[in-house]
XYZ file of C-alpha atoms in Angstrom:
217
model
C 31.428 -109.514 -28.674
C 28.420 -107.339 -28.424
C 27.243 -108.257 -31.987
C 27.069 -111.611 -31.507
C 24.188 -110.770 -28.435
C 20.972 -111.181 -30.227
C 18.466 -109.091 -26.946
C 19.929 -106.655 -25.793
C 17.964 -104.211 -22.898
C 20.205 -102.196 -20.721
C 23.566 -102.049 -21.338
C 25.971 -100.965 -18.277
C 29.054 -99.288 -19.505
C 31.872 -99.216 -16.080
C 35.223 -99.802 -18.069
C 37.832 -97.684 -17.727
C 41.343 -96.605 -16.844
C 40.633 -94.761 -13.433
C 43.847 -94.304 -11.057
C 45.186 -91.323 -11.147
C 48.872 -92.540 -11.320
C 48.085 -94.697 -14.473
C 46.205 -91.757 -16.081
C 48.774 -89.760 -15.935
C 51.701 -91.795 -16.408
C 49.790 -92.359 -19.594
C 47.178 -90.124 -21.005
C 47.165 -91.716 -24.485
C 45.910 -94.899 -23.530
C 43.739 -93.473 -21.131
C 41.890 -91.212 -23.474
C 42.134 -94.474 -26.522
C 40.183 -96.539 -23.601
C 38.369 -93.885 -21.468
C 37.044 -92.278 -24.929
C 37.792 -94.478 -27.638
C 36.531 -97.553 -25.972
C 33.157 -95.474 -25.710
C 32.957 -94.659 -28.827
C 33.691 -98.360 -30.039
C 30.810 -99.348 -27.929
C 28.615 -96.935 -28.405
C 29.195 -97.724 -32.379
C 28.244 -101.598 -31.996
C 25.237 -100.965 -29.953
C 23.821 -98.667 -33.078
C 20.745 -99.773 -34.816
C 19.839 -100.901 -31.419
C 16.718 -99.906 -29.052
C 18.477 -99.948 -25.983
C 19.563 -98.537 -22.796
C 22.982 -96.848 -22.753
C 24.242 -96.830 -18.849
C 27.639 -94.844 -18.758
C 29.694 -94.579 -15.278
C 31.284 -91.614 -15.121
C 32.292 -89.431 -12.480
C 32.499 -86.282 -10.137
C 35.977 -85.821 -11.050
C 33.986 -84.543 -14.707
C 33.035 -80.988 -12.286
C 34.776 -78.099 -10.691
C 35.797 -78.305 -7.534
C 33.283 -76.429 -5.194
C 33.027 -75.548 -1.623
C 29.495 -76.696 -1.623
C 27.546 -79.495 -2.030
C 27.375 -80.059 -6.384
C 24.295 -80.408 -8.546
C 23.840 -82.118 -12.045
C 24.332 -78.769 -13.535
C 26.799 -77.232 -12.081
C 29.905 -76.096 -13.520
C 32.198 -78.823 -15.349
C 35.695 -78.185 -15.518
C 38.101 -80.996 -14.953
C 40.826 -80.897 -12.865
C 42.390 -83.824 -13.948
C 43.060 -85.433 -16.831
C 41.007 -88.231 -15.986
C 38.179 -86.413 -15.387
C 38.552 -85.447 -19.194
C 38.459 -87.891 -20.760
C 35.509 -89.187 -19.171
C 33.655 -85.732 -20.027
C 34.427 -86.477 -23.335
C 32.771 -89.599 -23.106
C 29.846 -88.220 -21.948
C 29.660 -86.104 -24.364
C 29.853 -88.975 -26.611
C 27.197 -90.948 -24.943
C 25.180 -87.910 -25.481
C 25.217 -86.763 -28.977
C 25.142 -90.216 -30.235
C 22.296 -91.312 -28.274
C 20.849 -88.745 -29.749
C 21.178 -89.051 -33.293
C 20.045 -92.872 -32.617
C 17.061 -91.999 -30.582
C 18.049 -94.321 -28.053
C 18.114 -94.184 -24.117
C 21.062 -92.835 -22.365
C 21.801 -92.393 -18.459
C 25.719 -91.171 -17.265
C 25.917 -91.725 -13.570
C 28.436 -89.237 -11.852
C 29.930 -91.473 -9.153
C 31.723 -90.077 -6.199
C 34.016 -91.563 -4.462
C 32.801 -95.128 -3.941
C 35.428 -97.983 -1.786
C 35.826 -101.319 -0.868
C 36.969 -103.580 0.681
C 38.620 -105.631 -1.696
C 39.668 -102.569 -3.997
C 43.610 -102.748 -4.785
C 46.142 -100.599 -6.158
C 46.538 -96.696 -5.459
C 42.997 -96.273 -4.929
C 42.601 -94.034 -1.471
C 40.596 -96.921 0.560
C 43.137 -99.586 -0.112
C 46.217 -97.266 0.116
C 45.264 -95.808 3.268
C 45.336 -99.922 5.141
C 48.187 -100.716 3.428
C 49.999 -97.734 5.247
C 47.831 -98.651 8.790
C 49.755 -102.089 8.581
C 53.198 -100.767 7.806
C 53.296 -97.355 9.307
C 53.733 -96.637 13.282
C 50.367 -95.326 14.028
C 51.279 -93.755 17.553
C 53.396 -91.154 15.401
C 51.854 -88.495 13.047
C 49.541 -89.321 10.241
C 50.519 -87.343 6.928
C 48.092 -87.321 4.771
C 47.914 -85.275 1.656
C 44.739 -83.231 0.773
C 43.641 -84.464 4.568
C 40.732 -81.766 4.934
C 39.520 -82.054 1.015
C 35.870 -83.159 1.314
C 34.424 -85.792 -0.370
C 31.195 -87.926 -0.874
C 32.234 -91.347 0.372
C 29.656 -94.310 -1.323
C 30.478 -98.217 -0.734
C 30.120 -99.948 -4.013
C 27.539 -102.242 -3.038
C 25.532 -98.916 -2.447
C 26.510 -97.760 -5.657
C 25.195 -100.766 -7.777
C 22.450 -100.890 -6.501
C 21.462 -97.588 -7.426
C 22.631 -97.935 -10.858
C 20.407 -100.965 -11.069
C 17.330 -98.878 -9.799
C 17.893 -96.051 -12.074
C 18.133 -98.690 -14.897
C 15.452 -100.373 -14.273
C 13.352 -97.505 -14.277
C 12.644 -94.816 -16.646
C 15.623 -92.884 -15.495
C 17.361 -90.741 -18.615
C 19.380 -87.952 -18.273
C 22.641 -87.758 -15.580
C 22.474 -88.541 -12.079
C 25.085 -87.360 -9.230
C 25.672 -91.369 -7.370
C 26.386 -90.852 -3.665
C 25.489 -90.284 0.043
C 24.920 -86.542 0.000
C 27.060 -86.706 2.593
C 30.472 -84.447 3.339
C 33.116 -86.113 4.657
C 37.145 -84.914 4.891
C 39.351 -87.321 3.815
C 40.657 -86.954 7.026
C 37.656 -88.490 9.129
C 37.384 -91.004 6.531
C 40.731 -92.412 7.021
C 39.873 -92.723 10.729
C 36.136 -95.003 10.040
C 38.809 -97.682 8.599
C 40.883 -98.197 11.970
C 40.300 -98.429 14.951
C 43.639 -96.720 16.027
C 43.485 -93.502 17.161
C 44.920 -91.445 13.747
C 46.962 -87.894 14.938
C 46.335 -86.426 11.135
C 48.243 -84.111 9.968
C 46.866 -82.585 6.883
C 49.173 -81.506 3.544
C 49.450 -80.387 0.324
C 45.866 -78.154 -0.879
C 42.560 -79.220 -0.152
C 39.317 -79.052 -2.696
C 35.454 -80.151 -1.784
C 34.152 -82.463 -4.386
C 30.611 -83.296 -2.575
C 27.083 -83.949 -4.077
C 24.117 -82.619 -4.233
C 21.570 -86.279 -3.817
C 18.213 -84.096 -4.221
C 17.292 -85.102 -8.064
C 18.218 -88.996 -7.206
C 16.731 -88.953 -4.368
C 13.053 -87.327 -5.663
C 13.385 -89.301 -8.454
C 13.890 -92.829 -6.590
C 11.148 -91.325 -4.161
C 8.360 -91.177 -6.879
C 9.368 -94.953 -9.041
């Protein structure tokens, strides 16, 4: 279908299999879609002078007990993160070969009231309805710090960058760390007695590059 569109200036590649459960259940399909699909799209766009915006993820980074910069260590701890990092490298290499512009948007923990499935927010909202919230609310990784940003704001930032001369890699995030437990509490007026379970790890962004770029363009 892309070949049939005559004039393209910007392409946003947002498609991927994201839910951890789905990726872990069938990693072959996840690699086929997240990596193979990216390669197919890049191949269909060869010889085009355009800007390619690739939606990546904070999960390409190694967890860190501090805010994460774009040049920090890349060491995914999930299969999903691995698929996106391989796809990132494809975008970089093929863009260099074809002498086209690219931007990699490493999106942190975006959320939306319309999300469905196994994502964090819809999962929490289902539990708020089905559980007795006067009892302890057990939350896996509740002390993990993340960087939460509404999907509308993520979209705004992507469009701002796409319409500028931005190139390379940018963290797309709020720049504010929040524990998963605190995020859960923001979604309900009930006073939750949250008990964190399991291991914790931190993935929250340093947005200095993003903020500095947008303030000057």
